Short mmCIF file of C-alpha atoms in Angstrom, two decimals:
data_model
loop_
_atom_site.label_atom_id
_atom_site.label_comp_id
_atom_site.label_asym_id
_atom_site.label_seq_id
_atom_site.Cartn_x
_atom_site.Cartn_y
_atom_site.Cartn_z
CA MET A 1422 0.24 0.03 0.09
CA THR A 1423 1.66 2.79 -0.67
CA THR A 1424 2.00 5.47 1.91
CA SER A 1425 -0.25 9.12 1.09
CA VAL A 1426 2.34 12.02 0.79
CA ARG A 1427 2.99 14.19 3.25
CA THR A 1428 4.08 17.81 2.83
CA ARG A 1429 5.13 20.39 5.77
CA PHE A 1430 6.07 24.09 5.64
CA ALA A 1431 7.73 24.77 8.72
CA PRO A 1432 8.44 28.96 9.02
CA SER A 1433 9.89 30.33 12.71
CA PRO A 1434 7.84 33.60 13.28
CA THR A 1435 10.88 35.22 13.55
CA GLY A 1436 10.26 37.80 10.77
CA PHE A 1437 7.89 38.34 8.02
CA LEU A 1438 7.01 35.13 5.23
CA HIS A 1439 9.82 36.42 2.78
CA VAL A 1440 10.26 35.38 -0.26
CA GLY A 1441 12.62 32.36 -0.19
CA GLY A 1442 10.45 31.05 2.38
CA ALA A 1443 6.89 31.85 0.13
CA ARG A 1444 8.71 29.92 -2.59
CA THR A 1445 9.85 26.37 -0.08
CA ALA A 1446 6.13 26.30 0.70
CA LEU A 1447 4.90 26.96 -2.52
CA TYR A 1448 6.90 23.81 -4.09
CA SER A 1449 5.74 22.01 -0.90
CA TRP A 1450 2.16 23.03 -1.22
CA ALA A 1451 2.05 21.69 -5.25
CA PHE A 1452 3.82 18.53 -4.34
CA ALA A 1453 0.96 18.07 -2.26
CA ARG A 1454 -1.26 18.94 -4.48
CA GLN A 1455 -0.36 16.57 -7.75
CA ALA A 1456 0.18 13.78 -5.18
CA LYS A 1457 -3.81 14.28 -4.02
CA GLY A 1458 -1.31 14.14 -0.46
CA VAL A 1459 -1.44 16.24 2.41
CA PHE A 1460 0.17 19.45 3.00
CA ILE A 1461 1.18 20.83 6.95
CA LEU A 1462 1.70 24.53 8.36
CA ARG A 1463 3.52 24.27 10.84
CA VAL A 1464 5.36 27.34 13.32
CA GLU A 1465 8.51 26.41 14.96
CA ASP A 1466 8.39 28.81 17.36
CA THR A 1467 10.97 27.37 19.97
CA ASP A 1468 13.06 30.14 19.89
CA LEU A 1469 11.13 32.24 22.56
CA GLU A 1470 13.60 35.29 22.29
CA ARG A 1471 12.74 36.00 19.27
CA SER A 1472 9.34 34.99 18.41
CA THR A 1473 6.67 36.76 18.05
CA GLN A 1474 2.77 36.76 17.90
CA ASP A 1475 3.15 40.08 14.82
CA SER A 1476 5.29 37.47 12.56
CA VAL A 1477 3.12 34.72 13.40
CA ASP A 1478 0.25 36.58 11.91
CA ALA A 1479 2.24 37.82 9.41
CA ILE A 1480 3.58 34.18 8.16
CA LEU A 1481 -0.25 33.47 8.32
CA GLU A 1482 -1.44 36.82 6.90
CA GLY A 1483 1.23 36.02 4.04
CA MET A 1484 0.26 32.34 2.93
CA LYS A 1485 -3.69 33.20 3.01
CA TRP A 1486 -2.63 36.12 0.18
CA LEU A 1487 -1.26 33.27 -1.49
CA GLY A 1488 -3.36 31.63 -1.82
CA LEU A 1489 -1.37 28.51 -0.50
CA GLU A 1490 -4.31 26.82 1.75
CA TRP A 1491 -2.79 24.10 4.69
CA ASP A 1492 -4.93 20.89 5.13
CA GLU A 1493 -3.61 20.59 8.93
CA GLY A 1494 -2.19 22.55 11.37
CA PRO A 1495 -1.21 25.45 12.22
CA PHE A 1496 0.81 23.32 14.87
CA PHE A 1497 2.87 25.35 16.95
CA GLN A 1498 6.30 23.75 18.65
CA THR A 1499 5.66 26.09 22.08
CA GLN A 1500 2.29 23.90 22.50
CA ARG A 1501 4.01 19.85 22.00
CA MET A 1502 6.46 20.57 24.78
CA ALA A 1503 5.51 17.55 27.16
CA ARG A 1504 5.62 15.09 23.74
CA TYR A 1505 9.60 16.91 23.21
CA LYS A 1506 10.36 15.71 27.07
CA GLU A 1507 8.82 12.35 26.75
CA VAL A 1508 11.31 11.32 23.84
CA ILE A 1509 14.25 13.05 25.55
CA ASP A 1510 13.25 10.62 28.71
CA GLN A 1511 12.70 7.64 26.33
CA PHE A 1512 16.38 8.19 24.66
CA LEU A 1513 18.12 8.99 28.54
CA ALA A 1514 16.52 5.21 29.38
CA GLU A 1515 17.76 3.93 26.24
CA GLY A 1516 21.03 4.90 26.48
CA LYS A 1517 20.64 7.33 23.78
CA ALA A 1518 21.22 10.28 25.25
CA TYR A 1519 23.04 11.84 27.73
CA LEU A 1520 23.95 14.12 30.67
CA CYS A 1521 26.54 16.28 29.78
CA TYR A 1522 27.98 18.52 32.79
CA ALA A 1523 30.73 20.37 30.59
CA SER A 1524 30.77 24.28 31.63
CA LYS A 1525 31.07 27.05 29.20
CA GLU A 1526 34.31 27.82 30.28
CA GLU A 1527 35.46 23.62 29.91
CA LEU A 1528 33.62 24.01 25.85
CA ASP A 1529 35.23 27.26 25.36
CA GLU A 1530 39.09 26.16 26.01
CA LEU A 1531 38.56 23.00 24.68
CA ARG A 1532 37.28 24.98 21.17
CA LYS A 1533 40.39 27.10 21.70
CA GLN A 1534 42.41 24.08 22.28
CA GLN A 1535 40.88 22.97 18.62
CA MET A 1536 41.89 25.94 16.81
CA ALA A 1537 44.96 26.11 18.05
CA ARG A 1538 45.89 22.89 16.14
CA ALA A 1539 43.79 23.73 13.63
CA GLU A 1540 40.59 21.29 14.37
CA LYS A 1541 37.70 21.77 12.88
CA PRO A 1542 36.05 22.77 16.64
CA ARG A 1543 33.29 19.82 18.23
CA TYR A 1544 32.50 18.43 21.02
CA ASP A 1545 34.51 15.12 22.82
CA GLY A 1546 32.21 13.43 24.08
CA ARG A 1547 33.52 13.57 27.75
CA TRP A 1548 30.20 13.26 29.35
CA ARG A 1549 29.22 10.47 27.15
CA ASP A 1550 30.21 7.69 28.92
CA SER A 1551 31.49 9.68 31.94
CA LYS A 1552 31.09 7.60 35.40
CA THR A 1553 32.60 10.80 36.72
CA THR A 1554 29.96 12.45 39.89
CA PRO A 1555 28.31 15.08 38.51
CA PRO A 1556 29.78 18.44 39.70
CA ALA A 1557 27.06 20.36 42.68
CA GLY A 1558 25.10 22.91 41.57
CA VAL A 1559 25.84 22.71 37.40
CA ARG A 1560 22.12 21.65 35.48
CA PRO A 1561 23.88 19.30 32.37
CA VAL A 1562 22.60 19.64 28.94
CA VAL A 1563 20.80 16.36 27.62
CA ARG A 1564 22.99 15.27 24.25
CA PHE A 1565 22.21 12.70 21.81
CA LYS A 1566 24.83 10.14 21.34
CA ASN A 1567 25.45 10.38 17.85
CA PRO A 1568 27.34 7.44 16.33
CA LEU A 1569 30.80 6.76 15.96
CA SER A 1570 31.52 5.25 13.03
CA GLY A 1571 30.33 4.75 9.61
CA GLY A 1572 28.49 7.32 7.81
CA VAL A 1573 25.00 8.60 7.03
CA THR A 1574 23.83 8.75 2.97
CA PHE A 1575 20.79 10.65 1.77
CA ASP A 1576 19.65 10.25 -1.78
CA ASP A 1577 18.66 14.33 -1.82
CA LEU A 1578 15.66 14.71 -4.62
CA ILE A 1579 17.57 17.63 -6.07
CA LYS A 1580 20.79 17.66 -5.05
CA GLY A 1581 21.61 13.65 -5.26
CA PRO A 1582 23.32 11.34 -3.36
CA ILE A 1583 24.94 12.82 -0.24
CA THR A 1584 27.26 11.15 2.39
CA VAL A 1585 28.19 11.88 5.79
CA SER A 1586 30.97 10.64 7.73
CA ASN A 1587 29.28 10.12 11.29
CA ALA A 1588 33.28 11.14 12.46
CA GLU A 1589 32.00 14.60 11.08
CA LEU A 1590 29.15 15.09 13.55
CA ASP A 1591 29.55 15.70 17.85
CA ASP A 1592 26.79 14.36 19.91
CA LEU A 1593 23.71 17.44 19.42
CA ILE A 1594 22.56 18.77 22.53
CA ILE A 1595 18.72 18.10 22.50
CA ALA A 1596 17.99 19.63 25.85
CA ARG A 1597 19.79 22.86 27.34
CA SER A 1598 20.21 23.37 30.47
CA ASP A 1599 16.56 24.65 30.91
CA GLY A 1600 15.24 21.91 29.53
CA SER A 1601 14.29 23.69 26.81
CA PRO A 1602 14.15 21.44 23.70
CA THR A 1603 16.45 22.76 20.66
CA TYR A 1604 15.36 22.92 16.96
CA ASN A 1605 17.37 19.65 15.54
CA PHE A 1606 15.56 17.60 18.06
CA CYS A 1607 11.98 19.21 17.69
CA VAL A 1608 11.92 18.97 14.07
CA VAL A 1609 12.76 15.23 14.23
CA VAL A 1610 10.08 14.40 16.37
CA ASP A 1611 7.24 16.51 14.73
CA ASP A 1612 8.69 15.11 11.26
CA TRP A 1613 7.97 11.46 13.06
CA ASP A 1614 4.61 12.28 14.50
CA MET A 1615 3.03 14.52 11.97
CA GLY A 1616 4.25 11.45 9.33
CA ILE A 1617 6.20 13.56 6.58
CA THR A 1618 6.99 11.59 3.72
CA HIS A 1619 8.81 14.30 2.02
CA VAL A 1620 10.56 17.33 3.28
CA ILE A 1621 11.97 20.05 0.83
CA ARG A 1622 12.98 23.43 2.40
CA GLY A 1623 15.71 25.35 1.64
CA ASP A 1624 19.37 24.21 1.42
CA ASP A 1625 20.95 26.04 4.41
CA HIS A 1626 19.72 23.17 6.02
CA VAL A 1627 21.31 20.78 4.13
CA ASN A 1628 24.07 20.41 7.02
CA ASN A 1629 20.92 20.04 9.38
CA THR A 1630 19.98 16.61 7.59
CA PRO A 1631 22.25 13.89 8.57
CA ARG A 1632 22.31 15.05 12.13
CA GLN A 1633 18.13 14.47 12.23
CA VAL A 1634 18.70 11.16 10.26
CA ASN A 1635 21.14 9.87 13.05
CA MET A 1636 17.84 10.49 14.92
CA LEU A 1637 15.29 9.51 13.47
CA ALA A 1638 17.32 6.19 12.53
CA ALA A 1639 17.93 6.33 17.06
CA LEU A 1640 13.57 6.66 16.92
CA GLY A 1641 13.12 3.41 14.82
CA ALA A 1642 11.27 5.98 12.49
CA PRO A 1643 10.66 6.12 8.76
CA LEU A 1644 13.08 8.49 7.00
CA PRO A 1645 11.00 10.37 4.65
CA ALA A 1646 12.74 11.92 1.25
CA TYR A 1647 14.41 14.98 1.66
CA ALA A 1648 15.06 17.65 -0.55
CA HIS A 1649 17.12 20.75 -0.57
CA VAL A 1650 16.18 24.46 -2.49
CA PRO A 1651 18.84 26.23 -3.49
CA MET A 1652 19.09 29.56 -2.25
CA ILE A 1653 18.05 33.06 -4.08
CA LEU A 1654 20.87 35.67 -4.94
CA GLY A 1655 20.00 39.16 -5.39
CA ALA A 1656 21.43 40.39 -9.04
CA ASP A 1657 25.06 40.97 -7.53
CA GLY A 1658 25.34 37.35 -6.88
CA GLU A 1659 24.58 37.56 -3.21
CA ARG A 1660 21.71 36.36 -0.52
CA LEU A 1661 18.82 37.94 -1.52
CA SER A 1662 18.51 40.35 1.99
CA LYS A 1663 16.89 43.72 2.19
CA ARG A 1664 19.09 45.83 0.24
CA HIS A 1665 17.90 44.23 -2.91
CA GLY A 1666 14.90 45.71 -2.22
CA ALA A 1667 11.23 44.10 -1.24
CA VAL A 1668 12.01 40.62 0.25
CA SER A 1669 8.46 39.62 2.20
CA VAL A 1670 5.39 38.70 0.89
CA THR A 1671 3.54 41.47 2.25
CA GLN A 1672 5.43 43.70 1.50
CA TYR A 1673 4.73 43.28 -2.17
CA ARG A 1674 1.22 43.33 -1.59
CA GLY A 1675 1.97 47.09 0.06
CA GLU A 1676 3.73 47.78 -3.18
CA GLY A 1677 0.88 46.79 -5.33
CA TYR A 1678 1.50 42.84 -6.97
CA LEU A 1679 -1.27 40.33 -7.39
CA PRO A 1680 -0.82 36.71 -5.88
CA GLU A 1681 -0.69 34.95 -8.80
CA ALA A 1682 2.10 37.82 -10.62
CA LEU A 1683 4.30 37.10 -7.06
CA LEU A 1684 3.03 33.19 -7.38
CA ASN A 1685 4.32 32.31 -10.67
CA TYR A 1686 8.04 34.32 -10.65
CA LEU A 1687 8.15 32.09 -7.66
CA ALA A 1688 7.83 28.66 -9.14
CA ARG A 1689 9.61 29.40 -12.08
CA LEU A 1690 12.71 31.27 -9.61
CA GLY A 1691 14.42 27.55 -9.67
CA TRP A 1692 12.20 25.04 -11.43
CA SER A 1693 11.01 24.65 -15.41
CA HIS A 1694 8.69 23.68 -17.48
CA GLY A 1695 10.22 23.51 -20.70
CA ASN A 1696 10.39 27.47 -21.75
CA GLU A 1697 6.75 28.53 -20.36
CA GLU A 1698 7.51 31.29 -18.38
CA VAL A 1699 3.58 32.13 -18.07
CA PHE A 1700 0.99 29.45 -16.12
CA SER A 1701 -1.54 29.20 -13.19
CA MET A 1702 -1.39 27.84 -10.42
CA LYS A 1703 -3.83 24.98 -11.92
CA GLN A 1704 -0.94 24.18 -14.47
CA PHE A 1705 1.75 24.48 -12.04
CA THR A 1706 0.33 21.43 -9.55
CA GLU A 1707 0.27 19.10 -12.86
CA TRP A 1708 2.80 20.28 -13.80
CA PHE A 1709 5.55 20.16 -10.76
CA ASP A 1710 8.08 17.71 -9.91
CA LEU A 1711 11.20 17.86 -8.33
CA GLU A 1712 13.39 16.67 -11.40
CA HIS A 1713 12.90 19.78 -13.01
CA ALA A 1714 13.71 22.16 -9.32
CA SER A 1715 17.89 23.97 -10.49
CA ARG A 1716 21.03 22.22 -8.88
CA SER A 1717 22.08 26.22 -8.58
CA PRO A 1718 20.95 29.34 -7.40
CA ALA A 1719 18.70 31.31 -8.91
CA GLN A 1720 18.59 35.08 -9.37
CA PHE A 1721 15.85 37.22 -8.43
CA ASP A 1722 15.02 39.74 -11.08
CA PRO A 1723 12.30 42.49 -10.07
CA GLU A 1724 12.42 43.53 -13.58
CA LYS A 1725 11.10 40.29 -14.81
CA LEU A 1726 8.67 40.12 -11.32
CA LEU A 1727 6.97 43.43 -12.57
CA TRP A 1728 6.17 42.72 -16.42
CA LEU A 1729 4.25 39.62 -15.03
CA ASN A 1730 2.18 41.49 -11.95
CA GLN A 1731 1.71 43.87 -15.33
CA HIS A 1732 0.50 40.79 -17.71
CA TYR A 1733 -1.68 39.72 -14.42
CA ILE A 1734 -2.91 43.21 -14.02
CA LYS A 1735 -4.61 42.99 -17.28
CA LEU A 1736 -6.54 39.22 -17.09
CA ALA A 1737 -7.50 40.62 -13.81
CA ASP A 1738 -11.26 41.29 -13.66
CA ASP A 1739 -12.11 44.90 -13.21
CA ASP A 1740 -14.27 44.56 -10.02
CA ARG A 1741 -11.47 43.17 -7.99
CA LEU A 1742 -9.21 45.83 -8.84
CA ALA A 1743 -11.10 48.15 -8.02
CA GLY A 1744 -11.66 46.96 -4.69
CA LEU A 1745 -7.88 46.93 -4.51
CA VAL A 1746 -7.72 50.47 -6.40
CA GLU A 1747 -10.27 52.29 -4.49
CA PRO A 1748 -7.95 52.44 -1.13
CA GLU A 1749 -5.00 53.95 -3.50
CA LEU A 1750 -7.21 56.68 -4.41
CA ARG A 1751 -8.73 57.21 -0.75
CA LYS A 1752 -4.61 57.68 0.69
CA ARG A 1753 -4.91 60.26 -1.92
CA GLY A 1754 -7.76 62.31 -0.47
CA LEU A 1755 -10.20 61.72 -4.16
CA ASP A 1756 -13.66 60.11 -3.46
CA THR A 1757 -14.72 57.55 -5.90
CA ALA A 1758 -18.37 58.32 -5.07
CA ARG A 1759 -17.79 61.38 -6.80
CA GLY A 1760 -16.78 60.30 -10.15
CA PRO A 1761 -17.85 58.06 -13.16
CA SER A 1762 -17.86 53.76 -11.71
CA LEU A 1763 -13.83 52.85 -10.78
CA ALA A 1764 -14.33 49.36 -12.64
CA ARG A 1765 -15.18 51.22 -15.76
CA VAL A 1766 -12.03 53.36 -15.25
CA VAL A 1767 -9.53 50.79 -14.44
CA ALA A 1768 -11.58 48.65 -17.20
CA LEU A 1769 -9.90 51.50 -19.76
CA LEU A 1770 -6.64 51.99 -17.73
CA LYS A 1771 -5.24 48.32 -17.07
CA ASP A 1772 -2.98 47.42 -20.00
CA ARG A 1773 -0.43 49.90 -19.23
CA ALA A 1774 -0.31 49.62 -15.06
CA ASN A 1775 2.53 47.38 -13.67
CA THR A 1776 1.32 47.70 -9.90
CA ILE A 1777 -1.59 48.91 -7.88
CA PRO A 1778 -0.36 51.69 -6.84
CA ASN A 1779 0.31 53.30 -10.57
CA LEU A 1780 -3.06 52.07 -11.62
CA ALA A 1781 -4.75 54.32 -9.13
CA GLU A 1782 -2.00 57.35 -10.15
CA ALA A 1783 -4.02 57.40 -13.44
CA ALA A 1784 -6.90 56.29 -12.51
CA ALA A 1785 -7.31 60.10 -10.07
CA LEU A 1786 -7.89 61.56 -13.14
CA PHE A 1787 -11.25 60.60 -13.22
CA TYR A 1788 -11.74 61.77 -9.40
CA GLY A 1789 -10.23 64.87 -8.83
CA ASP A 1790 -10.95 68.24 -9.39
CA GLY A 1791 -9.22 68.81 -13.02
CA VAL A 1792 -7.70 72.07 -12.72
CA PRO A 1793 -4.47 72.69 -14.85
CA GLU A 1794 -1.42 74.28 -13.71
CA PRO A 1795 -2.06 78.18 -15.20
CA ALA A 1796 1.89 78.22 -17.05
CA LEU A 1797 0.29 75.12 -18.49
CA LEU A 1798 -3.40 76.12 -19.53
CA ARG A 1799 -1.54 78.84 -20.89
CA GLN A 1800 0.66 77.25 -23.28
CA HIS A 1801 -1.67 75.06 -24.65
CA LEU A 1802 -4.89 76.87 -24.67
CA THR A 1803 -3.39 79.61 -27.67
CA GLY A 1804 -5.90 82.02 -30.24
CA GLN A 1805 -6.13 79.63 -33.07
CA VAL A 1806 -6.48 76.62 -30.43
CA ARG A 1807 -9.76 78.43 -28.11
CA PRO A 1808 -12.10 78.89 -31.48
CA ALA A 1809 -11.50 74.99 -32.05
CA MET A 1810 -12.41 74.14 -28.57
CA LEU A 1811 -15.52 76.77 -28.41
CA LEU A 1812 -16.93 74.98 -31.92
CA LEU A 1813 -16.18 71.28 -29.54
CA LYS A 1814 -18.23 72.69 -26.73
CA SER A 1815 -20.82 73.85 -28.70
CA LYS A 1816 -21.20 70.23 -30.38
CA LEU A 1817 -20.90 68.28 -27.53
CA GLU A 1818 -23.59 69.96 -25.92
CA ALA A 1819 -25.87 69.38 -28.48
CA LEU A 1820 -24.60 65.27 -28.75
CA GLU A 1821 -27.81 63.51 -27.75
CA ALA A 1822 -25.96 60.26 -26.57
CA TRP A 1823 -23.32 60.72 -25.13
CA ASP A 1824 -20.38 57.25 -25.50
CA LYS A 1825 -16.98 57.63 -27.26
CA VAL A 1826 -18.32 56.81 -30.99
CA ALA A 1827 -20.44 60.23 -30.77
CA ILE A 1828 -17.99 61.85 -29.19
CA SER A 1829 -15.46 60.80 -31.52
CA ALA A 1830 -17.73 61.13 -34.71
CA VAL A 1831 -17.83 65.16 -33.34
CA ILE A 1832 -14.33 65.54 -32.49
CA LYS A 1833 -13.34 64.25 -36.10
CA VAL A 1834 -16.25 66.82 -37.58
CA VAL A 1835 -13.98 69.74 -35.34
CA LEU A 1836 -10.85 68.92 -36.89
CA GLY A 1837 -12.26 68.77 -40.45
CA GLU A 1838 -14.37 72.38 -40.07
CA ALA A 1839 -11.12 74.07 -37.65
CA GLY A 1840 -7.82 72.58 -39.85
CA LEU A 1841 -6.50 71.17 -37.40
CA LYS A 1842 -4.71 67.72 -36.73
CA MET A 1843 -5.62 65.43 -33.91
CA PRO A 1844 -2.54 66.76 -31.95
CA GLN A 1845 -3.18 70.04 -31.87
CA LEU A 1846 -6.71 69.82 -30.85
CA ALA A 1847 -6.27 66.44 -27.99
CA MET A 1848 -3.32 67.52 -25.78
CA PRO A 1849 -5.14 71.07 -25.20
CA LEU A 1850 -8.35 69.07 -24.49
CA ARG A 1851 -6.99 66.75 -22.16
CA VAL A 1852 -5.62 70.09 -20.75
CA LEU A 1853 -9.16 71.79 -20.52
CA VAL A 1854 -11.23 68.61 -18.66
CA ALA A 1855 -7.65 66.65 -17.20
CA GLY A 1856 -5.62 68.96 -16.21
CA ARG A 1857 -2.94 66.95 -17.55
CA THR A 1858 -1.23 66.19 -21.01
CA GLN A 1859 -1.43 62.45 -20.87
CA THR A 1860 -4.41 60.53 -20.80
CA PRO A 1861 -5.77 57.67 -22.41
CA SER A 1862 -7.86 57.93 -25.91
CA ILE A 1863 -9.47 60.99 -25.31
CA ASP A 1864 -13.30 60.15 -26.43
CA ALA A 1865 -12.91 57.30 -23.92
CA VAL A 1866 -12.44 60.20 -20.98
CA LEU A 1867 -14.83 62.07 -22.00
CA GLU A 1868 -16.99 59.27 -22.06
CA LEU A 1869 -15.92 58.58 -18.27
CA LEU A 1870 -15.46 61.97 -17.21
CA GLY A 1871 -19.01 62.32 -18.05
CA ARG A 1872 -21.35 65.14 -19.86
CA GLU A 1873 -21.97 67.15 -16.79
CA THR A 1874 -18.32 67.60 -16.19
CA VAL A 1875 -16.73 67.39 -19.55
CA LEU A 1876 -19.25 70.57 -20.37
CA GLY A 1877 -18.49 72.30 -16.68
CA ARG A 1878 -14.46 72.28 -17.13
CA LEU A 1879 -15.04 73.48 -21.12
CA ALA A 1880 -16.98 76.33 -19.87
CA ARG A 1881 -15.00 77.32 -16.74
CA HIS A 1882 -11.97 77.55 -19.00
CA LEU A 1883 -13.62 78.62 -22.08
CA SER A 1884 -15.98 81.52 -20.35
CA PRO A 1885 -15.23 85.08 -22.05
CA GLU A 1886 -12.09 86.89 -21.18
#
């Protein structure tokens, strides 16, 4: 009987959900979805000094915004302390772990001597089988008895076979002197208890894997398959960090990116399906496999992400975009109730926008007062143009149907009668009704602004001097 696939995403709540973590979550989620398995969210919050509720909230919020729904969890390691103590006691009872009373000063001196001999600093096992009477008043740590001979080999599903000699690994602390369990130990117990079959995580965890494999073996627990995803680099080849721009998922949301754009970009960042660049999450989950994950670090390209965002804004539902743009307009002090339907405005503008604030900036012209700077008005409303504008105003006033087709026809008639070319009329017209020289197609702009607004603004500037 085949074991159902069970994957997990296990962030530490010491910060926001960053881009690298989001990609790991995406790959784990997609692997489970493709196999019709289970995706688990586990919050590894044992670092009590650095873990915060704000970070937990930001991680959950980021996951939900991306649409990476989990099937089980979120589980919190801080709520599983009794279970960890139970397994530590089991290890001690079975002689698979031991109490170590070495002081910090002793260990510092050991490290200093090893480095002086150009040796790799490591614990020397002095309390491993010691019969020495424990020193009074010292609270011991608990160390796992790592095998002394042989090695650990695991077949990484991305990197290939990896072998590490046990002689390279010292006896890991699994419980601190205050009794609190350590990260590597908690991960082992969690993966065992939760039946994790595939551990997909960043390759900064590769060095932890041999230790975890040895502890799972000591428990008689089945080993999951491991897949370590290479890190993400900035354009300068250094590990992606804040200096490269936005690195958290919520920051990208705040800067006006759509979740489907970020997901599509992250999916392609270190994985490929032929030459496909643009695809839905449905397609991604059908295609995803670890065989086509890259073994090399991926380089983050903000311009490529921006291009994808523009693509997805073009495809997005107008009402949905209006809901995202409206708060941006409110920030600018603009009231969308005093203007045309925002969904219609968005439909006109979205093909040129690459972020939500960018789209809002373009939409602002429909909700402001449209008053141009005096110098701009003087520059464009010249003696040659004024008669044509007056003619246009009178013909627009006579229109029965206020729509783009009728407005366009009127403009063409005025151009012919006034002997002007389109730019000679359109540019001043934009300045008079929108207060700016650049807008989308002027007939579409006039239609959306509405008869009353357009005629009122023309009258404002064309009244007798």
